mmCIF file of C-alpha atoms and ligand atoms in Angstrom:
data_model
loop_
_atom_site.group_PDB
_atom_site.id
_atom_site.type_symbol
_atom_site.label_atom_id
_atom_site.label_comp_id
_atom_site.label_asym_id
_atom_site.label_seq_id
_atom_site.Cartn_x
_atom_site.Cartn_y
_atom_site.Cartn_z
ATOM 1 C CA MET A 1 -60.196 -32.392 28.166
ATOM 2 C CA GLU A 2 -62.995 -29.938 28.296
ATOM 3 C CA ARG A 3 -62.319 -26.561 27.215
ATOM 4 C CA ARG A 4 -62.281 -23.756 29.781
ATOM 5 C CA ILE A 5 -63.398 -20.287 27.856
ATOM 6 C CA LEU A 6 -63.507 -16.797 29.037
ATOM 7 C CA HIS A 7 -65.842 -13.889 27.087
ATOM 8 C CA ILE A 8 -65.117 -10.470 28.962
ATOM 9 C CA ASP A 9 -67.432 -7.523 27.731
ATOM 10 C CA MET A 10 -66.310 -4.116 28.967
ATOM 11 C CA ASP A 11 -69.248 -2.775 30.435
ATOM 12 C CA ALA A 12 -70.967 0.511 29.225
ATOM 13 C CA PHE A 13 -67.450 1.169 27.203
ATOM 14 C CA TYR A 14 -67.486 4.889 25.662
ATOM 15 C CA ALA A 15 -69.681 5.670 28.353
ATOM 16 C CA GLN A 16 -67.907 4.789 31.801
ATOM 17 C CA ILE A 17 -64.416 6.027 29.961
ATOM 18 C CA GLU A 18 -66.508 9.376 29.415
ATOM 19 C CA GLN A 19 -67.360 9.013 33.276
ATOM 20 C CA ARG A 20 -63.987 8.250 33.973
ATOM 21 C CA ASP A 21 -62.396 10.902 33.427
ATOM 22 C CA ASN A 22 -64.520 13.574 33.790
ATOM 23 C CA PRO A 23 -66.034 12.726 37.537
ATOM 24 C CA ARG A 24 -69.148 15.447 37.538
ATOM 25 C CA LEU A 25 -70.764 12.511 35.052
ATOM 26 C CA LYS A 26 -70.212 10.466 37.542
ATOM 27 C CA GLY A 27 -73.862 8.592 38.031
ATOM 28 C CA LYS A 28 -75.214 10.425 35.784
ATOM 29 C CA PRO A 29 -77.160 9.397 32.431
ATOM 30 C CA VAL A 30 -74.594 10.460 29.569
ATOM 31 C CA ILE A 31 -75.151 9.443 26.337
ATOM 32 C CA VAL A 32 -72.123 8.779 23.749
ATOM 33 C CA GLY A 33 -72.929 9.649 20.423
ATOM 34 C CA GLY A 34 -73.394 13.757 19.381
ATOM 35 C CA LYS A 35 -75.258 16.515 20.496
ATOM 36 C CA SER A 36 -79.239 16.298 20.874
ATOM 37 C CA SER A 37 -78.992 18.188 17.208
ATOM 38 C CA SER A 38 -77.061 16.172 15.056
ATOM 39 C CA ARG A 39 -78.835 13.291 13.347
ATOM 40 C CA GLY A 40 -76.365 10.547 14.883
ATOM 41 C CA VAL A 41 -77.325 7.291 16.490
ATOM 42 C CA VAL A 42 -76.514 6.394 20.531
ATOM 43 C CA ALA A 43 -72.736 4.987 20.369
ATOM 44 C CA THR A 44 -73.611 4.039 23.845
ATOM 45 C CA ALA A 45 -75.092 4.413 27.077
ATOM 46 C CA SER A 46 -74.382 4.573 30.519
ATOM 47 C CA TYR A 47 -76.339 2.372 32.876
ATOM 48 C CA GLU A 48 -77.884 4.980 34.730
ATOM 49 C CA ALA A 49 -79.398 6.459 31.300
ATOM 50 C CA ARG A 50 -80.922 2.843 29.744
ATOM 51 C CA LYS A 51 -83.198 3.086 32.962
ATOM 52 C CA PHE A 52 -84.650 6.208 30.487
ATOM 53 C CA GLY A 53 -84.719 3.548 27.287
ATOM 54 C CA VAL A 54 -82.258 4.644 26.029
ATOM 55 C CA HIS A 55 -79.737 2.043 24.537
ATOM 56 C CA SER A 56 -76.827 1.725 21.476
ATOM 57 C CA ALA A 57 -78.159 2.550 17.885
ATOM 58 C CA MET A 58 -80.746 5.053 18.926
ATOM 59 C CA PRO A 59 -81.157 7.952 16.992
ATOM 60 C CA VAL A 60 -80.257 10.680 19.431
ATOM 61 C CA ASN A 61 -82.810 13.125 18.917
ATOM 62 C CA ARG A 62 -85.375 10.221 19.910
ATOM 63 C CA ALA A 63 -82.479 9.673 23.342
ATOM 64 C CA HIS A 64 -83.373 13.169 23.621
ATOM 65 C CA GLN A 65 -86.511 12.917 24.349
ATOM 66 C CA LEU A 66 -86.353 9.815 26.381
ATOM 67 C CA CYS A 67 -83.612 11.698 29.148
ATOM 68 C CA PRO A 68 -83.387 15.138 28.198
ATOM 69 C CA ASP A 69 -81.561 15.818 31.334
ATOM 70 C CA GLY A 70 -78.800 13.368 30.110
ATOM 71 C CA TYR A 71 -75.196 14.439 29.543
ATOM 72 C CA TYR A 72 -74.332 14.130 25.800
ATOM 73 C CA VAL A 73 -70.461 13.069 25.202
ATOM 74 C CA ARG A 74 -69.364 13.519 22.204
ATOM 75 C CA PRO A 75 -67.159 10.051 21.171
ATOM 76 C CA ARG A 76 -63.186 10.114 21.127
ATOM 77 C CA PHE A 77 -62.034 7.639 19.979
ATOM 78 C CA ASP A 78 -58.424 7.373 20.201
ATOM 79 C CA VAL A 79 -59.184 7.368 23.912
ATOM 80 C CA TYR A 80 -61.382 4.698 22.854
ATOM 81 C CA ARG A 81 -59.172 2.609 21.395
ATOM 82 C CA ALA A 82 -55.939 3.694 23.755
ATOM 83 C CA GLU A 83 -57.876 1.723 26.156
ATOM 84 C CA SER A 84 -58.807 -0.918 24.035
ATOM 85 C CA GLU A 85 -55.390 -1.864 22.934
ATOM 86 C CA LYS A 86 -54.256 -1.769 27.511
ATOM 87 C CA ILE A 87 -57.148 -4.134 27.769
ATOM 88 C CA MET A 88 -56.296 -6.367 24.621
ATOM 89 C CA ALA A 89 -52.978 -6.496 26.158
ATOM 90 C CA ILE A 90 -53.998 -7.808 29.543
ATOM 91 C CA PHE A 91 -55.775 -10.643 27.937
ATOM 92 C CA ARG A 92 -52.626 -11.362 26.067
ATOM 93 C CA SER A 93 -50.816 -11.913 28.892
ATOM 94 C CA TYR A 94 -52.643 -14.556 30.110
ATOM 95 C CA THR A 95 -52.841 -16.743 26.800
ATOM 96 C CA GLU A 96 -52.370 -16.077 23.517
ATOM 97 C CA HIS A 97 -55.630 -17.624 22.372
ATOM 98 C CA VAL A 98 -57.374 -14.228 22.370
ATOM 99 C CA GLN A 99 -60.299 -13.866 19.536
ATOM 100 C CA PRO A 100 -60.854 -10.240 20.334
ATOM 101 C CA VAL A 101 -64.905 -9.525 18.839
ATOM 102 C CA ALA A 102 -64.929 -5.741 19.385
ATOM 103 C CA PHE A 103 -62.888 -2.707 20.718
ATOM 104 C CA ASP A 104 -64.731 -4.119 24.139
ATOM 105 C CA GLU A 105 -64.841 -7.533 24.138
ATOM 106 C CA ALA A 106 -62.993 -10.571 23.668
ATOM 107 C CA TYR A 107 -62.898 -14.685 23.889
ATOM 108 C CA LEU A 108 -60.176 -16.265 25.695
ATOM 109 C CA ASP A 109 -59.806 -20.207 25.651
ATOM 110 C CA ILE A 110 -57.839 -20.475 29.219
ATOM 111 C CA THR A 111 -58.110 -24.308 29.045
ATOM 112 C CA HIS A 112 -54.325 -24.452 29.231
ATOM 113 C CA LEU A 113 -53.358 -22.111 32.113
ATOM 114 C CA VAL A 114 -56.674 -24.073 34.211
ATOM 115 C CA ARG A 115 -55.009 -26.541 37.247
ATOM 116 C CA ARG A 116 -56.611 -28.308 40.507
ATOM 117 C CA ASP A 117 -55.909 -24.993 41.799
ATOM 118 C CA MET A 118 -56.444 -22.616 40.298
ATOM 119 C CA PRO A 119 -60.006 -22.616 38.440
ATOM 120 C CA ALA A 120 -61.355 -20.881 35.475
ATOM 121 C CA SER A 121 -63.122 -18.793 37.399
ATOM 122 C CA GLN A 122 -60.385 -17.438 39.366
ATOM 123 C CA ILE A 123 -58.368 -16.531 36.243
ATOM 124 C CA ALA A 124 -60.915 -14.643 35.223
ATOM 125 C CA ALA A 125 -61.207 -12.131 39.006
ATOM 126 C CA PHE A 126 -57.442 -11.946 37.792
ATOM 127 C CA ILE A 127 -58.071 -10.628 34.720
ATOM 128 C CA LYS A 128 -60.811 -8.695 36.021
ATOM 129 C CA ARG A 129 -58.843 -6.846 38.788
ATOM 130 C CA ASP A 130 -56.240 -6.751 36.159
ATOM 131 C CA ILE A 131 -58.112 -4.441 34.074
ATOM 132 C CA LEU A 132 -59.427 -1.697 36.969
ATOM 133 C CA GLU A 133 -55.785 -1.797 37.941
ATOM 134 C CA ALA A 134 -54.826 -0.758 34.561
ATOM 135 C CA THR A 135 -57.503 0.988 32.987
ATOM 136 C CA CYS A 136 -60.033 2.086 36.271
ATOM 137 C CA LEU A 137 -62.855 0.121 33.771
ATOM 138 C CA THR A 138 -65.176 -2.483 34.752
ATOM 139 C CA CYS A 139 -66.220 -5.715 32.981
ATOM 140 C CA SER A 140 -68.363 -8.494 33.041
ATOM 141 C CA ALA A 141 -66.501 -11.893 32.617
ATOM 142 C CA GLY A 142 -68.756 -15.511 31.576
ATOM 143 C CA VAL A 143 -66.872 -17.986 32.323
ATOM 144 C CA SER A 144 -67.579 -22.022 30.516
ATOM 145 C CA TYR A 145 -66.290 -24.676 28.434
ATOM 146 C CA ASN A 146 -66.878 -23.605 25.263
ATOM 147 C CA LYS A 147 -67.806 -19.865 23.253
ATOM 148 C CA PHE A 148 -71.593 -19.489 23.289
ATOM 149 C CA LEU A 149 -72.153 -20.297 26.382
ATOM 150 C CA ALA A 150 -69.304 -17.918 27.678
ATOM 151 C CA LYS A 151 -71.031 -14.902 25.314
ATOM 152 C CA LEU A 152 -74.371 -15.796 27.562
ATOM 153 C CA SER A 153 -72.730 -16.112 30.820
ATOM 154 C CA SER A 154 -70.740 -12.156 30.256
ATOM 155 C CA GLY A 155 -73.919 -10.437 30.118
ATOM 156 C CA MET A 156 -75.734 -12.388 33.051
ATOM 157 C CA ASN A 157 -74.664 -10.144 35.596
ATOM 158 C CA LYS A 158 -73.573 -6.620 34.680
ATOM 159 C CA PRO A 159 -71.899 -4.716 35.576
ATOM 160 C CA ASP A 160 -69.092 -5.920 36.886
ATOM 161 C CA GLY A 161 -70.486 -9.785 37.113
ATOM 162 C CA LEU A 162 -68.471 -12.892 36.921
ATOM 163 C CA THR A 163 -70.565 -15.871 35.960
ATOM 164 C CA VAL A 164 -70.088 -19.224 35.463
ATOM 165 C CA ILE A 165 -72.258 -21.556 33.551
ATOM 166 C CA HIS A 166 -71.170 -25.590 34.014
ATOM 167 C CA HIS A 167 -72.965 -28.501 33.364
ATOM 168 C CA GLY A 168 -74.748 -28.252 36.570
ATOM 169 C CA ASN A 169 -77.020 -25.109 35.865
ATOM 170 C CA VAL A 170 -76.699 -25.194 32.133
ATOM 171 C CA HIS A 171 -79.794 -26.800 31.091
ATOM 172 C CA ASP A 172 -81.939 -24.442 33.847
ATOM 173 C CA LEU A 173 -80.602 -21.483 31.942
ATOM 174 C CA LEU A 174 -81.169 -22.933 28.674
ATOM 175 C CA MET A 175 -84.916 -23.749 28.822
ATOM 176 C CA SER A 176 -85.779 -20.359 30.549
ATOM 177 C CA LEU A 177 -83.501 -18.351 27.553
ATOM 178 C CA PRO A 178 -85.661 -16.250 25.487
ATOM 179 C CA ILE A 179 -85.581 -17.159 22.360
ATOM 180 C CA GLY A 180 -84.278 -14.173 21.138
ATOM 181 C CA ALA A 181 -80.988 -14.061 22.926
ATOM 182 C CA PHE A 182 -79.837 -17.627 21.209
ATOM 183 C CA PRO A 183 -76.714 -16.466 18.653
ATOM 184 C CA GLY A 184 -78.027 -15.952 15.220
ATOM 185 C CA VAL A 185 -81.617 -14.921 16.382
ATOM 186 C CA GLY A 186 -82.178 -11.720 14.593
ATOM 187 C CA GLN A 187 -85.135 -9.731 15.132
ATOM 188 C CA VAL A 188 -86.773 -11.328 12.055
ATOM 189 C CA THR A 189 -85.732 -14.859 13.325
ATOM 190 C CA GLU A 190 -87.650 -14.075 16.288
ATOM 191 C CA GLU A 191 -90.555 -12.599 14.649
ATOM 192 C CA LYS A 192 -90.671 -16.378 12.679
ATOM 193 C CA MET A 193 -89.939 -18.459 15.908
ATOM 194 C CA LYS A 194 -92.697 -16.507 18.196
ATOM 195 C CA GLN A 195 -95.490 -17.502 15.288
ATOM 196 C CA ASP A 196 -94.198 -20.826 15.252
ATOM 197 C CA GLY A 197 -94.840 -21.072 19.067
ATOM 198 C CA ILE A 198 -91.052 -21.104 19.836
ATOM 199 C CA HIS A 199 -90.709 -18.548 22.566
ATOM 200 C CA ASN A 200 -87.545 -19.899 24.732
ATOM 201 C CA GLY A 201 -85.113 -22.603 24.414
ATOM 202 C CA GLN A 202 -87.291 -25.690 26.182
ATOM 203 C CA ASP A 203 -89.230 -24.471 22.791
ATOM 204 C CA LEU A 204 -86.353 -25.335 20.835
ATOM 205 C CA PHE A 205 -85.058 -28.194 22.517
ATOM 206 C CA LYS A 206 -88.569 -30.116 21.860
ATOM 207 C CA LEU A 207 -87.748 -29.835 18.117
ATOM 208 C CA SER A 208 -86.099 -32.907 16.479
ATOM 209 C CA GLU A 209 -82.685 -31.751 14.275
ATOM 210 C CA ASN A 210 -84.240 -32.369 11.529
ATOM 211 C CA GLU A 211 -87.878 -30.260 12.067
ATOM 212 C CA LEU A 212 -85.019 -27.743 12.802
ATOM 213 C CA ILE A 213 -83.452 -27.908 9.554
ATOM 214 C CA LYS A 214 -87.102 -27.692 7.806
ATOM 215 C CA LYS A 215 -87.820 -24.292 9.018
ATOM 216 C CA PHE A 216 -84.336 -22.966 9.341
ATOM 217 C CA GLY A 217 -81.986 -24.686 7.319
ATOM 218 C CA LYS A 218 -78.465 -24.486 7.657
ATOM 219 C CA ARG A 219 -78.949 -22.819 11.144
ATOM 220 C CA GLY A 220 -81.020 -25.423 12.151
ATOM 221 C CA PRO A 221 -78.483 -27.670 13.109
ATOM 222 C CA ARG A 222 -76.614 -24.717 14.886
ATOM 223 C CA LEU A 223 -79.530 -24.234 16.754
ATOM 224 C CA TYR A 224 -80.499 -28.131 17.232
ATOM 225 C CA GLN A 225 -76.887 -27.755 19.649
ATOM 226 C CA TYR A 226 -77.474 -24.676 20.981
ATOM 227 C CA ALA A 227 -80.328 -25.974 22.691
ATOM 228 C CA ARG A 228 -77.983 -28.678 23.976
ATOM 229 C CA GLY A 229 -75.414 -26.183 24.968
ATOM 230 C CA ILE A 230 -73.200 -27.512 22.383
ATOM 231 C CA ASP A 231 -70.377 -25.533 20.160
ATOM 232 C CA HIS A 232 -67.413 -26.277 18.644
ATOM 233 C CA SER A 233 -66.127 -23.448 17.396
ATOM 234 C CA VAL A 234 -62.750 -22.575 18.406
ATOM 235 C CA VAL A 235 -61.184 -19.446 20.093
ATOM 236 C CA LYS A 236 -59.319 -17.848 17.164
ATOM 237 C CA SER A 237 -56.516 -15.990 17.707
ATOM 238 C CA GLU A 238 -55.523 -13.766 14.729
ATOM 239 C CA ARG A 239 -51.851 -13.871 15.887
ATOM 240 C CA ILE A 240 -50.248 -16.901 15.680
ATOM 241 C CA ARG A 241 -47.091 -16.774 17.725
ATOM 242 C CA LYS A 242 -44.449 -16.878 15.863
ATOM 243 C CA SER A 243 -42.025 -19.249 17.535
ATOM 244 C CA ILE A 244 -42.311 -21.228 20.543
ATOM 245 C CA GLY A 245 -39.169 -21.864 22.772
ATOM 246 C CA LYS A 246 -38.129 -22.515 25.631
ATOM 247 C CA GLU A 247 -34.612 -22.726 27.599
ATOM 248 C CA THR A 248 -32.228 -23.942 30.667
ATOM 249 C CA THR A 249 -30.156 -21.614 32.874
ATOM 250 C CA PHE A 250 -27.163 -23.804 34.847
ATOM 251 C CA GLU A 251 -26.960 -22.880 38.003
ATOM 252 C CA VAL A 252 -22.531 -24.271 37.189
ATOM 253 C CA ASP A 253 -21.539 -23.840 33.501
ATOM 254 C CA LYS A 254 -21.511 -26.919 31.677
ATOM 255 C CA ASN A 255 -18.742 -27.868 29.038
ATOM 256 C CA ASP A 256 -20.124 -31.620 29.006
ATOM 257 C CA ASP A 257 -21.055 -32.728 25.810
ATOM 258 C CA GLU A 258 -23.847 -35.505 27.062
ATOM 259 C CA GLU A 259 -24.738 -33.220 29.911
ATOM 260 C CA ILE A 260 -25.971 -30.935 28.172
ATOM 261 C CA LEU A 261 -27.172 -32.796 25.293
ATOM 262 C CA ALA A 262 -29.590 -34.382 27.709
ATOM 263 C CA ILE A 263 -30.887 -30.977 28.300
ATOM 264 C CA ILE A 264 -31.418 -30.505 25.071
ATOM 265 C CA ARG A 265 -33.996 -33.564 24.645
ATOM 266 C CA GLN A 266 -35.379 -32.261 27.311
ATOM 267 C CA LEU A 267 -35.992 -29.431 26.180
ATOM 268 C CA SER A 268 -37.104 -30.411 22.683
ATOM 269 C CA GLN A 269 -39.748 -32.608 24.610
ATOM 270 C CA GLN A 270 -40.991 -29.361 26.425
ATOM 271 C CA VAL A 271 -41.198 -27.784 22.698
ATOM 272 C CA SER A 272 -43.349 -30.021 21.430
ATOM 273 C CA ASP A 273 -45.819 -30.610 24.127
ATOM 274 C CA LYS A 274 -46.302 -27.142 23.957
ATOM 275 C CA LEU A 275 -46.700 -27.398 20.189
ATOM 276 C CA SER A 276 -48.820 -29.738 20.404
ATOM 277 C CA ARG A 277 -51.200 -28.317 22.991
ATOM 278 C CA TYR A 278 -51.877 -25.501 20.552
ATOM 279 C CA ASP A 279 -52.029 -27.752 17.284
ATOM 280 C CA LEU A 280 -48.752 -26.115 15.840
ATOM 281 C CA SER A 281 -46.023 -27.431 13.898
ATOM 282 C CA GLY A 282 -42.420 -25.915 12.033
ATOM 283 C CA ASP A 283 -39.837 -25.285 10.318
ATOM 284 C CA VAL A 284 -37.427 -23.225 11.319
ATOM 285 C CA ILE A 285 -35.198 -25.404 14.433
ATOM 286 C CA THR A 286 -33.558 -23.050 16.395
ATOM 287 C CA VAL A 287 -30.140 -23.918 19.082
ATOM 288 C CA LYS A 288 -29.309 -20.996 20.821
ATOM 289 C CA MET A 289 -26.470 -21.091 24.316
ATOM 290 C CA LYS A 290 -24.526 -18.730 26.232
ATOM 291 C CA GLU A 291 -21.137 -19.016 26.859
ATOM 292 C CA PHE A 292 -20.035 -18.729 30.214
ATOM 293 C CA ASP A 293 -19.112 -15.038 29.614
ATOM 294 C CA PHE A 294 -22.468 -14.015 28.705
ATOM 295 C CA ARG A 295 -21.284 -14.050 25.014
ATOM 296 C CA ALA A 296 -24.723 -15.649 22.974
ATOM 297 C CA THR A 297 -24.716 -17.957 20.049
ATOM 298 C CA SER A 298 -27.431 -19.510 18.096
ATOM 299 C CA LYS A 299 -27.647 -21.659 14.843
ATOM 300 C CA GLN A 300 -30.865 -22.202 12.748
ATOM 301 C CA LEU A 301 -32.178 -24.522 10.384
ATOM 302 C CA LYS A 302 -34.653 -24.259 7.626
ATOM 303 C CA LEU A 303 -36.516 -27.860 6.823
ATOM 304 C CA PRO A 304 -38.442 -28.718 3.969
ATOM 305 C CA TYR A 305 -41.109 -29.803 6.120
ATOM 306 C CA ARG A 306 -42.154 -29.052 9.213
ATOM 307 C CA ILE A 307 -42.139 -30.815 12.417
ATOM 308 C CA SER A 308 -43.927 -30.998 16.006
ATOM 309 C CA ASP A 309 -42.789 -34.566 17.197
ATOM 310 C CA ALA A 310 -40.068 -34.390 19.413
ATOM 311 C CA THR A 311 -37.527 -36.351 18.427
ATOM 312 C CA ASP A 312 -37.646 -34.484 15.466
ATOM 313 C CA ILE A 313 -36.957 -31.753 17.268
ATOM 314 C CA TYR A 314 -34.080 -33.249 18.877
ATOM 315 C CA ASN A 315 -32.596 -34.597 15.951
ATOM 316 C CA VAL A 316 -32.204 -31.753 14.666
ATOM 317 C CA CYS A 317 -30.676 -29.482 17.205
ATOM 318 C CA TYR A 318 -28.367 -32.534 18.043
ATOM 319 C CA ASP A 319 -27.031 -30.821 14.899
ATOM 320 C CA LEU A 320 -27.160 -27.742 15.402
ATOM 321 C CA TYR A 321 -25.611 -27.977 18.987
ATOM 322 C CA THR A 322 -22.844 -30.112 17.215
ATOM 323 C CA SER A 323 -21.656 -27.701 15.073
ATOM 324 C CA LEU A 324 -22.559 -24.556 17.704
ATOM 325 C CA LYS A 325 -20.640 -25.602 20.586
ATOM 326 C CA ASN A 326 -16.482 -24.527 20.756
ATOM 327 C CA PRO A 327 -15.308 -27.491 23.512
ATOM 328 C CA ASP A 328 -13.678 -24.902 25.482
ATOM 329 C CA ARG A 329 -15.187 -22.495 26.278
ATOM 330 C CA PRO A 330 -18.291 -23.872 29.161
ATOM 331 C CA ILE A 331 -21.992 -22.272 28.573
ATOM 332 C CA ARG A 332 -24.387 -20.932 31.178
ATOM 333 C CA LEU A 333 -27.825 -21.663 29.031
ATOM 334 C CA VAL A 334 -28.951 -23.618 26.675
ATOM 335 C CA GLY A 335 -32.073 -23.363 24.478
ATOM 336 C CA VAL A 336 -34.397 -24.689 21.661
ATOM 337 C CA SER A 337 -37.000 -22.921 19.427
ATOM 338 C CA VAL A 338 -38.993 -24.149 16.840
ATOM 339 C CA GLY A 339 -40.467 -21.239 14.667
ATOM 340 C CA ASN A 340 -42.270 -20.187 11.305
ATOM 341 C CA LEU A 341 -45.548 -22.319 12.926
ATOM 342 C CA GLU A 342 -47.998 -22.722 11.674
ATOM 343 C CA GLU A 343 -51.874 -24.315 12.942
ATOM 344 C CA ARG A 344 -52.587 -27.861 12.052
ATOM 345 C CA GLN A 345 -55.783 -27.218 10.128
ATOM 346 C CA PHE A 346 -58.853 -29.112 10.993
ATOM 347 C CA MET A 347 -61.715 -28.468 8.480
ATOM 348 C CA ASN A 348 -64.383 -29.804 10.328
ATOM 349 C CA MET A 349 -63.838 -27.860 12.836
ATOM 350 C CA THR A 350 -64.632 -24.124 10.658
ATOM 351 C CA ILE A 351 -67.439 -25.645 9.234
ATOM 352 C CA TYR A 352 -69.822 -24.427 13.167
ATOM 353 C CA ASP A 353 -68.245 -20.723 12.741
ATOM 354 C CA PHE A 354 -70.717 -19.524 9.808
ATOM 355 C CA ILE A 355 -73.348 -17.805 12.425
HETATM 356 N N1 DCP B 401 -70.833 0.889 19.993
HETATM 357 C C1 DCP B 401 -71.313 1.627 18.884
HETATM 358 N N2 DCP B 401 -72.409 1.285 18.828
HETATM 359 C C2 DCP B 401 -73.403 0.034 18.524
HETATM 360 C C3 DCP B 401 -72.848 -1.044 19.656
HETATM 361 C C4 DCP B 401 -71.782 -0.376 20.073
HETATM 362 O O1 DCP B 401 -70.605 2.018 19.094
HETATM 363 N N3 DCP B 401 -74.375 0.638 18.338
HETATM 364 C C5 DCP B 401 -69.522 0.687 20.643
HETATM 365 C C6 DCP B 401 -70.214 1.958 22.193
HETATM 366 C C7 DCP B 401 -70.193 0.762 23.552
HETATM 367 C C8 DCP B 401 -69.229 -0.488 22.347
HETATM 368 O O2 DCP B 401 -69.041 -0.040 21.012
HETATM 369 O O3 DCP B 401 -69.411 1.257 23.971
HETATM 370 C C9 DCP B 401 -69.127 -1.842 23.267
HETATM 371 O O4 DCP B 401 -70.239 -2.396 23.130
HETATM 372 P P1 DCP B 401 -71.456 -2.988 23.926
HETATM 373 O O5 DCP B 401 -72.095 -3.685 22.787
HETATM 374 O O6 DCP B 401 -70.525 -4.041 24.519
HETATM 375 O O7 DCP B 401 -71.969 -2.238 24.526
HETATM 376 P P2 DCP B 401 -71.727 -1.359 25.411
HETATM 377 O O8 DCP B 401 -70.038 -1.817 26.021
HETATM 378 O O9 DCP B 401 -71.889 -0.143 25.764
HETATM 379 O O10 DCP B 401 -72.685 -1.900 27.137
HETATM 380 P P3 DCP B 401 -72.376 -3.517 27.466
HETATM 381 O O11 DCP B 401 -72.647 -2.609 29.148
HETATM 382 O O12 DCP B 401 -73.910 -3.827 27.107
HETATM 383 O O13 DCP B 401 -71.613 -4.075 27.397
HETATM 384 MG MG1 MG B 402 -69.492 -4.091 26.489
#
């Protein structure tokens, strides 16, 4: 199945927070990065200040020349960090496949959340809403089928943007894209490319993979793919879930082993489906129950190998259930989980991630 990737990036992050917290700064050119007398650089500039040509990483003194009437604000990193944590928590409330790339920016793989009546762009809109409600801050979202295109689209309609790159518009977009906007093309490479007559995606597209390898070495294959909108790199969440579990609460307490085991079999299948969706397997299997009077019991087994297959999970759960279940005590809930998870490794998936 084709993936659905989001890239979300806060708008003028530090500056927007300063404008939020100090109404006098609203609509004004705000430069976060210290006083004009300091030797520091600009961390970020509000959109109003960017009109004067002020941008991140510019020496504050230079910013002061360009925008003498700007509002110069010292950074408050603890506040930015707290906002960042709120934003990341919102991302993780949607999916565990979150790869933060900066304080204010992350990739999300939402493939598994998309349904016919719930397109990725709708999910992006919900996330934007949640962020606005939780922080009073706007962000820009990019929606596409890989990380490269998602990142590209999030930058296309800042601020407060929501942009989708799909198969229908990708080609035109890439052909007219300035060469410097391709990932991995820094200022030095950009100059070199321009001298070579490569100014945009179209020029890149015309070159064969071999020609690109000859010109740009190991970056060649990647550039060849970018020109075609291809990017196989995966969203790498740094947090791997500790366990995946499913449970069912019965409408009427149950005491029939056969009936309960049939449910455990279904739960094993559901856990297995989820494990395979995330390419995970685990070696700690747990069956838990809640007895009719809410007394919770559980039993766990650590295997000497990892499993993810539904039948394997069920077989272990069968043994756990039989030794756990008290025949005199009906239960109101049963749950199955697989823990100590590890991602299955795909060697060929990481080679594209060198840029
Ligand atoms: N930042 C910094 N120094 C830089 C670049 C960024 O301190 N050279 C900080 C300040 C930014 C934050 O990181 O607010 C996020 O960086 P972005 O590149 O996403 O820039 P902004 O969020 O400020 O603006 P944009 O709306 O273009 O994303
Ligand atoms: Mg940003």
